[in-house]
Tab-separated table of C-alpha atoms and ligand atoms in Angstrom:
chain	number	residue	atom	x	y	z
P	1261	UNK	CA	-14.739	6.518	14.346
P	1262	UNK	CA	-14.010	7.415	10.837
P	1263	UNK	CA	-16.748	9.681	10.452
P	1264	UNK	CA	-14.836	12.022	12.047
P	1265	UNK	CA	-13.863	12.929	8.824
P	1266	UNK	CA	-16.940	14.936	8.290
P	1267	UNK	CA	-17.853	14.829	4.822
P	1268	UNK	CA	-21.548	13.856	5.412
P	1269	UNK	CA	-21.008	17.680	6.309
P	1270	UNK	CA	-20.788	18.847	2.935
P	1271	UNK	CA	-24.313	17.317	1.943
P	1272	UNK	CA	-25.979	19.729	4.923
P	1273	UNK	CA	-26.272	23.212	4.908
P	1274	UNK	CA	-25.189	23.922	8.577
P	1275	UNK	CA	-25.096	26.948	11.122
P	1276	UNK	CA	-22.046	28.401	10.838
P	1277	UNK	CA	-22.355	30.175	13.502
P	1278	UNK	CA	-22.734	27.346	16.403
P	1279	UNK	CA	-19.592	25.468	14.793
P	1280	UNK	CA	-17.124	28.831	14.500
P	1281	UNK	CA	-16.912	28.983	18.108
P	1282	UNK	CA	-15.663	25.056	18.852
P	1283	UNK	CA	-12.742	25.875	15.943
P	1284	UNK	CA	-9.696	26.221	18.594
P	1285	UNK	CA	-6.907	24.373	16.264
P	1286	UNK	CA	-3.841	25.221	14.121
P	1287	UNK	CA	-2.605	22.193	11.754
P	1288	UNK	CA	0.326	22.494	9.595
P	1289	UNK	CA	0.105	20.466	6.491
P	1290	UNK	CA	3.975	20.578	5.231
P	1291	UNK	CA	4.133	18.997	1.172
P	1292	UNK	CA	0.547	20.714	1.309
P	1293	UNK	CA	0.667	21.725	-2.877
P	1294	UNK	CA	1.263	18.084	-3.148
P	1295	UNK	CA	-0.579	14.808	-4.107
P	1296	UNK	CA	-1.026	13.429	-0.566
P	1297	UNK	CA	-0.550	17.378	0.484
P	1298	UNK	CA	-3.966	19.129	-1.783
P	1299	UNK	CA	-6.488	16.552	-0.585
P	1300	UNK	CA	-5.339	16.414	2.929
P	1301	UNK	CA	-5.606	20.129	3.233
P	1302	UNK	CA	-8.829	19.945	1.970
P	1303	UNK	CA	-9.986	17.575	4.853
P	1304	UNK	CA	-8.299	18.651	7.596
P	1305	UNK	CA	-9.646	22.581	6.597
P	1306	UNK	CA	-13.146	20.909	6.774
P	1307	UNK	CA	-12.834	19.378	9.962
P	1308	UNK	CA	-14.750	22.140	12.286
P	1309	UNK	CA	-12.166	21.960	15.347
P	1310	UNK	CA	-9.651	23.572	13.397
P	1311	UNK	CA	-9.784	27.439	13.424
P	1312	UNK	CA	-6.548	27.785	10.846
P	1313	UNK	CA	-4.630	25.448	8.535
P	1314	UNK	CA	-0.671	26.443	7.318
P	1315	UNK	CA	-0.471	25.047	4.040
P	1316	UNK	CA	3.548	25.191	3.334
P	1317	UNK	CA	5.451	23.743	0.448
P	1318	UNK	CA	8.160	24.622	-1.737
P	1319	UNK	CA	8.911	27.768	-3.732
P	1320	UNK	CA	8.800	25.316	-6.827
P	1321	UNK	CA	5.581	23.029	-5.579
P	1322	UNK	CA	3.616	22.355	-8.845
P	1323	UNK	CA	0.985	24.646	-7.473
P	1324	UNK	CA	2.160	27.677	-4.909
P	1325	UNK	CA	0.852	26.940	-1.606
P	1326	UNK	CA	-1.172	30.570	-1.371
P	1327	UNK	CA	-3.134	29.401	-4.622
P	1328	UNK	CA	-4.130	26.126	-2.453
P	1329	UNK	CA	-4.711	28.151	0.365
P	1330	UNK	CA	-7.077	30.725	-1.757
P	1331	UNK	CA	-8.631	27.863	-3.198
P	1332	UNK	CA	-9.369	26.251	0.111
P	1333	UNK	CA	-9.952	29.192	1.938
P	1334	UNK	CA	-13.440	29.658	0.012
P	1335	UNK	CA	-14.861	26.658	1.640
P	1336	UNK	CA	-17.619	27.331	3.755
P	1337	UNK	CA	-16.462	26.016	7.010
P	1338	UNK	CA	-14.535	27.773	10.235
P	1339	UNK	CA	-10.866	27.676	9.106
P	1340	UNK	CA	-8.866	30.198	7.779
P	1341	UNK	CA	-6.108	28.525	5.282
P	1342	UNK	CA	-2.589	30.284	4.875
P	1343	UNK	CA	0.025	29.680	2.440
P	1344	UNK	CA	3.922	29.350	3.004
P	1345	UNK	CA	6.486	28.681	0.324
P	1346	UNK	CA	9.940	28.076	1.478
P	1347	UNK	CA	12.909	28.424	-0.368
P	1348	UNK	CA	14.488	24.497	0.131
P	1349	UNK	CA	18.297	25.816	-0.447
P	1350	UNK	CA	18.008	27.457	2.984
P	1351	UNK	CA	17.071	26.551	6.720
P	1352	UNK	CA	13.486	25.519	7.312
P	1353	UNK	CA	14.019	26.691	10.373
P	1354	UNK	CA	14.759	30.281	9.196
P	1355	UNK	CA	11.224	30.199	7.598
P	1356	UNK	CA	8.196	28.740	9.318
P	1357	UNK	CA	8.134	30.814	12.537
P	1358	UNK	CA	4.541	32.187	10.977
P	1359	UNK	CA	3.643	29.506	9.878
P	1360	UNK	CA	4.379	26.860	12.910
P	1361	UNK	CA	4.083	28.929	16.065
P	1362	UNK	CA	0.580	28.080	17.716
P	1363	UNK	CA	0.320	24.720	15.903
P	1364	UNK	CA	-1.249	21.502	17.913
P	1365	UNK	CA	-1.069	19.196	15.045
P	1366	UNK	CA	1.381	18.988	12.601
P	1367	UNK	CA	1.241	16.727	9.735
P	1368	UNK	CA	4.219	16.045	6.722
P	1369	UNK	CA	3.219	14.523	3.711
P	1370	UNK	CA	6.275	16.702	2.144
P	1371	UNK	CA	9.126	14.479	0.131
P	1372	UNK	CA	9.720	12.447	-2.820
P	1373	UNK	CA	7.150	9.622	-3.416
P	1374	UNK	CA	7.834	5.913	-4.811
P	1375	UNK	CA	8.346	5.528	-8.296
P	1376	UNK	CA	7.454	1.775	-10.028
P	1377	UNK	CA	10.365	-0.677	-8.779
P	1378	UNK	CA	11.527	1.660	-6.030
P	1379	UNK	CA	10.875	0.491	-2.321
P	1380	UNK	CA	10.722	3.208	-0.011
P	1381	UNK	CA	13.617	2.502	1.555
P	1382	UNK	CA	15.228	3.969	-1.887
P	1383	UNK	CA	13.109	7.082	-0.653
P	1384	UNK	CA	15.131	7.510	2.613
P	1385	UNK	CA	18.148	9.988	2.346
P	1386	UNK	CA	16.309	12.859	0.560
P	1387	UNK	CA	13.303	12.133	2.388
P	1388	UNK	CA	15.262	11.888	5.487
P	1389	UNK	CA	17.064	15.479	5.148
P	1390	UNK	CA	13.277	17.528	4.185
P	1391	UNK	CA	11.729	15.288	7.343
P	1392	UNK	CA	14.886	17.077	9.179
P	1393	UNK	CA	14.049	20.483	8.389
P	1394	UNK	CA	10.392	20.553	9.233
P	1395	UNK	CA	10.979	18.749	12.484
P	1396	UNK	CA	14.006	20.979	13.581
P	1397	UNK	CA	11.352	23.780	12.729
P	1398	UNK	CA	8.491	22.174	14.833
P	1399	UNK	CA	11.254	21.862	18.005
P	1400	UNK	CA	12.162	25.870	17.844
P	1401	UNK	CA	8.138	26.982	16.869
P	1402	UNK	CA	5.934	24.143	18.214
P	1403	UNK	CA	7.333	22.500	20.349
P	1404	UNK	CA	4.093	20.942	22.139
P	1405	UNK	CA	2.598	19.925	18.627
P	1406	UNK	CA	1.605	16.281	17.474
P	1407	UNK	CA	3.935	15.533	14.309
P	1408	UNK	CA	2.432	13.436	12.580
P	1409	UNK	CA	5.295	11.656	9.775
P	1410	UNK	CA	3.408	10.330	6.723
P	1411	UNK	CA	7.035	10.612	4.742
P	1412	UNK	CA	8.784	7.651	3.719
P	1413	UNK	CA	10.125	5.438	5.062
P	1414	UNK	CA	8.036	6.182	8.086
P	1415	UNK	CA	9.992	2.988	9.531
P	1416	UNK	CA	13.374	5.126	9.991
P	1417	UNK	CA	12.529	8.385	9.653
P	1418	UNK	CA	10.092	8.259	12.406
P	1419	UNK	CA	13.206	6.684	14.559
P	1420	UNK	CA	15.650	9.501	13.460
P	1421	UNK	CA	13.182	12.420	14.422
P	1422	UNK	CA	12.319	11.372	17.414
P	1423	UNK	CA	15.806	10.893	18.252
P	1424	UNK	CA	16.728	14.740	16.831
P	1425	UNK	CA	13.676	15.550	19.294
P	1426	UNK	CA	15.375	13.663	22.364
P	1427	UNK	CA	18.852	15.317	21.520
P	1428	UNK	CA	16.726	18.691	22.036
P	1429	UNK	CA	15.872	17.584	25.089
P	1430	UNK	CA	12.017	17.561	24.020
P	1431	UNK	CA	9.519	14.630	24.090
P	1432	UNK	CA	10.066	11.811	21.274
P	1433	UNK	CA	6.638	10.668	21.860
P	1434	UNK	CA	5.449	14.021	19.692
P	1435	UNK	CA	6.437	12.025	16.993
P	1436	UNK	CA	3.884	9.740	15.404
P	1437	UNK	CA	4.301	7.735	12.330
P	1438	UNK	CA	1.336	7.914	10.480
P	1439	UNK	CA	0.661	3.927	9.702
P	1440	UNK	CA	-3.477	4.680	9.072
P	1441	UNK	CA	-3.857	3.914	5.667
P	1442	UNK	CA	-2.457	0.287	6.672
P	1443	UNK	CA	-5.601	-0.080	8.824
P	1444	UNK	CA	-7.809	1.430	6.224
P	1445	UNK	CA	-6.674	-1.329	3.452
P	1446	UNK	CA	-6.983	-4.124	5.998
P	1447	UNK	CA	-10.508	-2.927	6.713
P	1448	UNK	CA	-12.128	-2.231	2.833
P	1449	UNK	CA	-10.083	-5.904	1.941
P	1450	UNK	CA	-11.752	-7.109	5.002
P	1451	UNK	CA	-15.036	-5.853	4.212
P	1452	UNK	CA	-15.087	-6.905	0.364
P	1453	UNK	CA	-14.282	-10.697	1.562
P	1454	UNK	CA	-17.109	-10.612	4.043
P	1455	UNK	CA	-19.794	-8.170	2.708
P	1456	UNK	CA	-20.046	-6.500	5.755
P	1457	UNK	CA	-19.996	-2.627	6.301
P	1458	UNK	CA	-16.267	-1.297	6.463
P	1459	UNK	CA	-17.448	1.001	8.933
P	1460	UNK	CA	-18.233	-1.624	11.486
P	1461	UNK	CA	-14.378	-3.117	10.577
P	1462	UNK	CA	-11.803	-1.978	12.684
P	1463	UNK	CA	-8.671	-4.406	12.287
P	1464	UNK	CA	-5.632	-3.230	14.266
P	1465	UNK	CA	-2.658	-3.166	12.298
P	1466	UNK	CA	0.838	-3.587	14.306
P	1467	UNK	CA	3.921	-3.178	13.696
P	1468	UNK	CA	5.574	-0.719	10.851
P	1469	UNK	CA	4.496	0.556	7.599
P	1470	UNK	CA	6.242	-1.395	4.790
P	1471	UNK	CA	6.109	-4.833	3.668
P	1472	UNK	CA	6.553	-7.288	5.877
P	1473	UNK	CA	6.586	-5.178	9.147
P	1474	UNK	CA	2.637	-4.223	8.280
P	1475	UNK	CA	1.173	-6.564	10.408
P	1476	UNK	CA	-2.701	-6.663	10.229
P	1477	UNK	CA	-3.917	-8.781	13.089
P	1478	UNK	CA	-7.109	-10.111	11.702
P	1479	UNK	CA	-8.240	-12.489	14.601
P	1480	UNK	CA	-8.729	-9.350	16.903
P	1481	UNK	CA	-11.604	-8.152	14.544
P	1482	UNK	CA	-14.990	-9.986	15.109
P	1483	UNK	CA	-15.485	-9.263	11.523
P	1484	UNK	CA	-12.320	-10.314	9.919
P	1485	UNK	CA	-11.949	-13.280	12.512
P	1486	UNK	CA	-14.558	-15.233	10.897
P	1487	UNK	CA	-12.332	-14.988	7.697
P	1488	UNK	CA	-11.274	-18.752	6.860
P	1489	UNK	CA	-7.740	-19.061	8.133
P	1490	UNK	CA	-6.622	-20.743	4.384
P	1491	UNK	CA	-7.733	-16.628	2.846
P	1492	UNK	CA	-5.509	-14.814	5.470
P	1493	UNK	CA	-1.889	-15.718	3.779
P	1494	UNK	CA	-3.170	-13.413	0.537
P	1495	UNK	CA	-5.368	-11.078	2.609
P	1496	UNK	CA	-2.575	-10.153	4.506
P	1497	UNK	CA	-0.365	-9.655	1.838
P	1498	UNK	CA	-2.665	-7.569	-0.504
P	1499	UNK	CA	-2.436	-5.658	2.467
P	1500	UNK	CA	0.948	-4.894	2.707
P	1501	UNK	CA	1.033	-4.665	-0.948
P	1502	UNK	CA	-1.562	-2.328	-1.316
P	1503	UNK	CA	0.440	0.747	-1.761
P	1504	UNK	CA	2.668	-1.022	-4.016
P	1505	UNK	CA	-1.239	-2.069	-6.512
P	1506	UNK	CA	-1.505	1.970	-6.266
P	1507	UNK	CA	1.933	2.817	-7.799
P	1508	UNK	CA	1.715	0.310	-10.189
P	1509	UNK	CA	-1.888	1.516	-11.496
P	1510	UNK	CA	-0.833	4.646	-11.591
P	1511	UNK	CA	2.249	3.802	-13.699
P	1512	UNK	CA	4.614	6.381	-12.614
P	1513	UNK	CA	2.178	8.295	-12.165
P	1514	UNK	CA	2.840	9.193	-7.992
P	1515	UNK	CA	1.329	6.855	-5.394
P	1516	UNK	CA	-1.294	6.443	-3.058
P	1517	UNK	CA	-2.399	10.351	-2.735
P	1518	UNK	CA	-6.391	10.209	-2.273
P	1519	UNK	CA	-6.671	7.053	0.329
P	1520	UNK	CA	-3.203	8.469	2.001
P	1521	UNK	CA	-5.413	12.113	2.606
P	1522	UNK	CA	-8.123	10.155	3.670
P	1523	UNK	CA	-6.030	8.158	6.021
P	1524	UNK	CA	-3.903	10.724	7.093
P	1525	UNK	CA	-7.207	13.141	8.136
P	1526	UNK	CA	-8.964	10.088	10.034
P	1527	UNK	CA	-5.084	10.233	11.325
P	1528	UNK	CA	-5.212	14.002	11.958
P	1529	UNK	CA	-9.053	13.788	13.326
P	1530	UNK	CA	-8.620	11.251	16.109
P	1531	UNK	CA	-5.565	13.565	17.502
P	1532	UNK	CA	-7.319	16.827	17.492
P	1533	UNK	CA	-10.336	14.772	19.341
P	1534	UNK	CA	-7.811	13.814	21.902
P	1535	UNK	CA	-6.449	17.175	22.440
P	1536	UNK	CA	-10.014	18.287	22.753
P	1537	UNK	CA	-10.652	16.195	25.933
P	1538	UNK	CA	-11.979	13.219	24.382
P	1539	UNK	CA	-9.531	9.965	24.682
P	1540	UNK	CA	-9.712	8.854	21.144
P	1541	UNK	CA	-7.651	5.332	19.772
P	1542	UNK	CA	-5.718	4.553	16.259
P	1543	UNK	CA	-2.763	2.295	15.759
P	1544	UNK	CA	0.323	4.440	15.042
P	1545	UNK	CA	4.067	3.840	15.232
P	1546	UNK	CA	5.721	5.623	18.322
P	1547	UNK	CA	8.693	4.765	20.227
P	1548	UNK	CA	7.827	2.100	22.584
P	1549	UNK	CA	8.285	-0.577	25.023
P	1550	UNK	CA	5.557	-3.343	24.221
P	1551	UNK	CA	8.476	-4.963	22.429
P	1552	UNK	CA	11.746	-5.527	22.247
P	1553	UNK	CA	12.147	-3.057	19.856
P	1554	UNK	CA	12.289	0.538	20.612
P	1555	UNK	CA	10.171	1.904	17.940
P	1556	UNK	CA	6.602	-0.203	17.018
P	1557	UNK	CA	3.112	0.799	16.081
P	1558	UNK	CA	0.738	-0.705	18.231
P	1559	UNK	CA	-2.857	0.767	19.273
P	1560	UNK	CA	-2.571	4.392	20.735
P	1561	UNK	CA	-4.904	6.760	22.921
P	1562	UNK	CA	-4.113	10.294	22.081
P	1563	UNK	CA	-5.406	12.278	24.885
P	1564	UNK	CA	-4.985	15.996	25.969
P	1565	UNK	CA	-1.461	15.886	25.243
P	1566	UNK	CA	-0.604	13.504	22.621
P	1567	UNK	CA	-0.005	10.187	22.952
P	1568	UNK	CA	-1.165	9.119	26.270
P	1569	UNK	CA	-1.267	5.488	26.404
P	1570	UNK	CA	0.485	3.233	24.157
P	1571	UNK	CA	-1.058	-0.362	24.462
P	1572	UNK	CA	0.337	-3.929	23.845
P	1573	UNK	CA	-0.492	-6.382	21.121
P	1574	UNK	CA	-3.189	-8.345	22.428
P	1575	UNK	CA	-3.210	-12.075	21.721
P	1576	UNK	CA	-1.894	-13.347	18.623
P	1577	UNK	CA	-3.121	-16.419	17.220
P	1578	UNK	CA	0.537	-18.895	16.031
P	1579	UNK	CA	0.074	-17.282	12.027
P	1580	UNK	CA	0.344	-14.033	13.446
P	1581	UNK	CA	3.245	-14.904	16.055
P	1582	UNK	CA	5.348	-16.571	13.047
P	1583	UNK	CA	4.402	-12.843	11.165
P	1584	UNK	CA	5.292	-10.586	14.341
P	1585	UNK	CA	8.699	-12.452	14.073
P	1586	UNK	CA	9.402	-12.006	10.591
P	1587	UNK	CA	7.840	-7.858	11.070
P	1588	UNK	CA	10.376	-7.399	14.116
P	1589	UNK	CA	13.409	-8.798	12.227
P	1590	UNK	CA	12.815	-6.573	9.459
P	1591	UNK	CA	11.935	-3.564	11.188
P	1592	UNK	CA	14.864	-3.905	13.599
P	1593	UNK	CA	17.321	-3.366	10.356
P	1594	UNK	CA	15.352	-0.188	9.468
P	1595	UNK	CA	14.937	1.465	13.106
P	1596	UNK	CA	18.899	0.917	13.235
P	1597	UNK	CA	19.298	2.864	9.804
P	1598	UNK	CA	16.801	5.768	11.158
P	1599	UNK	CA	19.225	5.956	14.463
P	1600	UNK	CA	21.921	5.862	12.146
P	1601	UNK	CA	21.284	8.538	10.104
P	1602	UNK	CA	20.356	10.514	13.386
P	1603	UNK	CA	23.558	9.906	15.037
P	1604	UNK	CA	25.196	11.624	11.856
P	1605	UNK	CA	23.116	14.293	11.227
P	1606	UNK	CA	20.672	15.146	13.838
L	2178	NAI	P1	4.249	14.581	-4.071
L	2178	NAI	O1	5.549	14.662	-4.782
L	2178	NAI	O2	2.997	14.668	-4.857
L	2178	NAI	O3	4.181	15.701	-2.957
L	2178	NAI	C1	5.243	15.958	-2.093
L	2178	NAI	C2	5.265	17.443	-1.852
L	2178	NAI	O4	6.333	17.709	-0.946
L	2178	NAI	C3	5.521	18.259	-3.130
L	2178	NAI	O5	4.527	19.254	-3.284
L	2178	NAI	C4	6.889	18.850	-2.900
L	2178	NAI	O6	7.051	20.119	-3.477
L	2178	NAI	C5	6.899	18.926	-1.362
L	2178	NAI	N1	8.219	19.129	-0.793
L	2178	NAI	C6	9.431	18.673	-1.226
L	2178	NAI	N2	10.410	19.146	-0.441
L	2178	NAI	C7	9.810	19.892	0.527
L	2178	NAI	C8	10.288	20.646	1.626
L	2178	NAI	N3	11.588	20.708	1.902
L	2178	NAI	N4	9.382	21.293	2.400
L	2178	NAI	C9	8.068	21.225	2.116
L	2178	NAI	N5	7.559	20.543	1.084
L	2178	NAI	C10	8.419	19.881	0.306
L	2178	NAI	O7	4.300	13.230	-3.202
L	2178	NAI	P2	3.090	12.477	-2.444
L	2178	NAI	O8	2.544	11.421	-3.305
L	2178	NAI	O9	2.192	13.502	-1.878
L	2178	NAI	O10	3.918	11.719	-1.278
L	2178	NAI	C11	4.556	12.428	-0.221
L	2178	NAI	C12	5.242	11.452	0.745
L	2178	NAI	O11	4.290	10.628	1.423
L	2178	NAI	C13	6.216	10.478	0.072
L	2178	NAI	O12	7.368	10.345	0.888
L	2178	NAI	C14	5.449	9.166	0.065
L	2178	NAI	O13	6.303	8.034	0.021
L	2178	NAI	C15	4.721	9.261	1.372
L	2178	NAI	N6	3.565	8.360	1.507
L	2178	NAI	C16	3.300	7.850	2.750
L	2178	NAI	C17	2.244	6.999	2.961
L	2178	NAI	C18	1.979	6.465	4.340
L	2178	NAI	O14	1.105	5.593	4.489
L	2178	NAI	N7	2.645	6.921	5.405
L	2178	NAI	C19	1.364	6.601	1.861
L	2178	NAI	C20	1.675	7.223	0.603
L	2178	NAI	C21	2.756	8.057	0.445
């Protein structure tokens, strides 16, 4: 449930007390100075499991990381937030022992966002190589952690690092790509054509995270299945356009940062619930067997370890079979490039 985000919080004066002794977490938020990076600091600081947030980022972040982590570290709820700026010219590994060892939860909005007319496939090789470092980092400090990849494209990186995991000999399935803001879109869209309450929208969205391999599947929503089947070519679509509207609007600007921290927190909220004993669902893309392919976000239960269960696709009426088709075709090319890259450099 998305109000595990908390905010309502803010509006309450509340013993602090009673809630300091449930904080038991450590999240990493790696890209934290940055636009995704800020705001999803700021939620996942106020989310009253966590007992201590690592904000890390580069020496030359446009803010340092220990002025985010002052700033955040005045808010009045149980965390403690820490600042890490690594020098990018040398080993991540050689840098976040502090600031990874004891994490559960590790989440990287850190990389190089799209620019108008890029796709974020054009995003890969840098993003690819800083994805690298922070996961090769997560294998020697936390090992156990959730990673949670928000970097693009989330399609092959999520592939390559779970692959650099395997090599290690640790488990790929601690690699989660991050495909909530998908789900989020295909909800509010959802919820404007109908009138009904977003929160009481919950359309599962399969498949990857770019173009045509997001795949909302609106006929497994009660709300969203009473949608006309002549509106769901252009629903669907503004959903898998709808980070391309943000870059746009923002005109060069940067991308989707607030609904991306929003997304990535419900993200980062639903996994810390698991780990705290409560089985707790969100689609997210994982390696996997519920299709041909090896890597596909379907729904997930993240339990006390991770991912515990990853389930199949449900029914799918024939629009959406013709669209899983056309999703798996496309994401097959970029899973291959993802193992590519890994077999090179990982
Ligand atoms: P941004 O440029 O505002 O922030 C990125 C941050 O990463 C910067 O602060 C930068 O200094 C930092 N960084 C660069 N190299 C680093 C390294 N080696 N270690 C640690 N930090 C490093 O970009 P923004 O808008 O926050 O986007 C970040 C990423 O998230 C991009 O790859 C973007 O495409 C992706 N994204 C993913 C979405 C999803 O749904 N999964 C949605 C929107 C964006």
């Amino acid at each position: 449930n998305r109000h595990l985000l908390q905010a309502p919080r803010m509006l309450a004066r509340h013993a602090p007390a009673a809630s300091f002794a449930s904080a038991q977490f450590k999240v990493c938020i790696n890209g934290g100075a940055g636009g995704i990076g800020q705001p999803l600091t700021m939620l996942m600081a106020m989310n009253e499991s966590v007992k201590e947030v690592s904000v890390q980022d580069v020496t030359m972040a446009a803010v340092p990381p220990a002025g985010v982590a002052a700033d955040l570290g005045h808010l009045e709820f149980p965390s403690k937030v820490v600042g890490y700026a690594t020098d990018p010219s040398k080993p991540a590994v050689d840098q976040l022992e502090e600031c990874l060892t004891g994490c559960h939860l590790v989440l990287v909005p850190a990389g190089v966002p799209r620019k108008p007319g890029m796709t974020r496939d054009d995003l890969f090789n840098v993003n690819a190589g800083i994805a690298k470092g922070v996961v090769e980092a997560c294998a020697k400090f936390c090992p156990d952690a959730v990673i949670g990849l928000i970097v693009n494209p989330v399609n092959s990186i999520v592939p390559a690092m779970a692959q650099l995991y395997k090599n290690k000999g640790l488990d790929p399935l601690k690699i989660v790509g991050v495909t909530s803001l998908d789900i989020v879109r295909a909800n509010k869209f959802v919820a404007e054509i109908t009138g009904k309450s977003p929160t009481e929208i919950e359309v599962p969205v399969i498949g990857g995270h770019a173009g045509v391999t997001i795949m909302p599947v609106f006929s497994q929503d009660p709300t969203s299945a009473t949608i006309s089947a002549d509106k769901i070519p252009a629903l669907d679509k503004r959903t898998q356009d709808g980070g391309t509207e943000v870059v746009e609007a923002k005109a060069g600007k940067g991308s989707a940062t607030l609904s991306m921290a929003y997304s990535g927190a419900r993200f980062g909220s639903k996994v810390l619930k698991g780990l705290a004993g409560t089985p707790t669902d969100e689609c997210a893309y994982v390696a996997s067997t519920v299709t041909e392919l090896p890597y596909f976000s379907s729904k997930v239960t993240f339990g006390t370890k991770g991912v515990e269960t990853i389930h199949g696709i449900g029914t799918l009426n024939s629009y959406e079979q013709g669209r899983l088709k056309e999703a798996m075709d496309q994401l097959s090319k970029e899973i291959d490039k993802g193992l590519e890259y890994a077999k090179a450099n990982c």
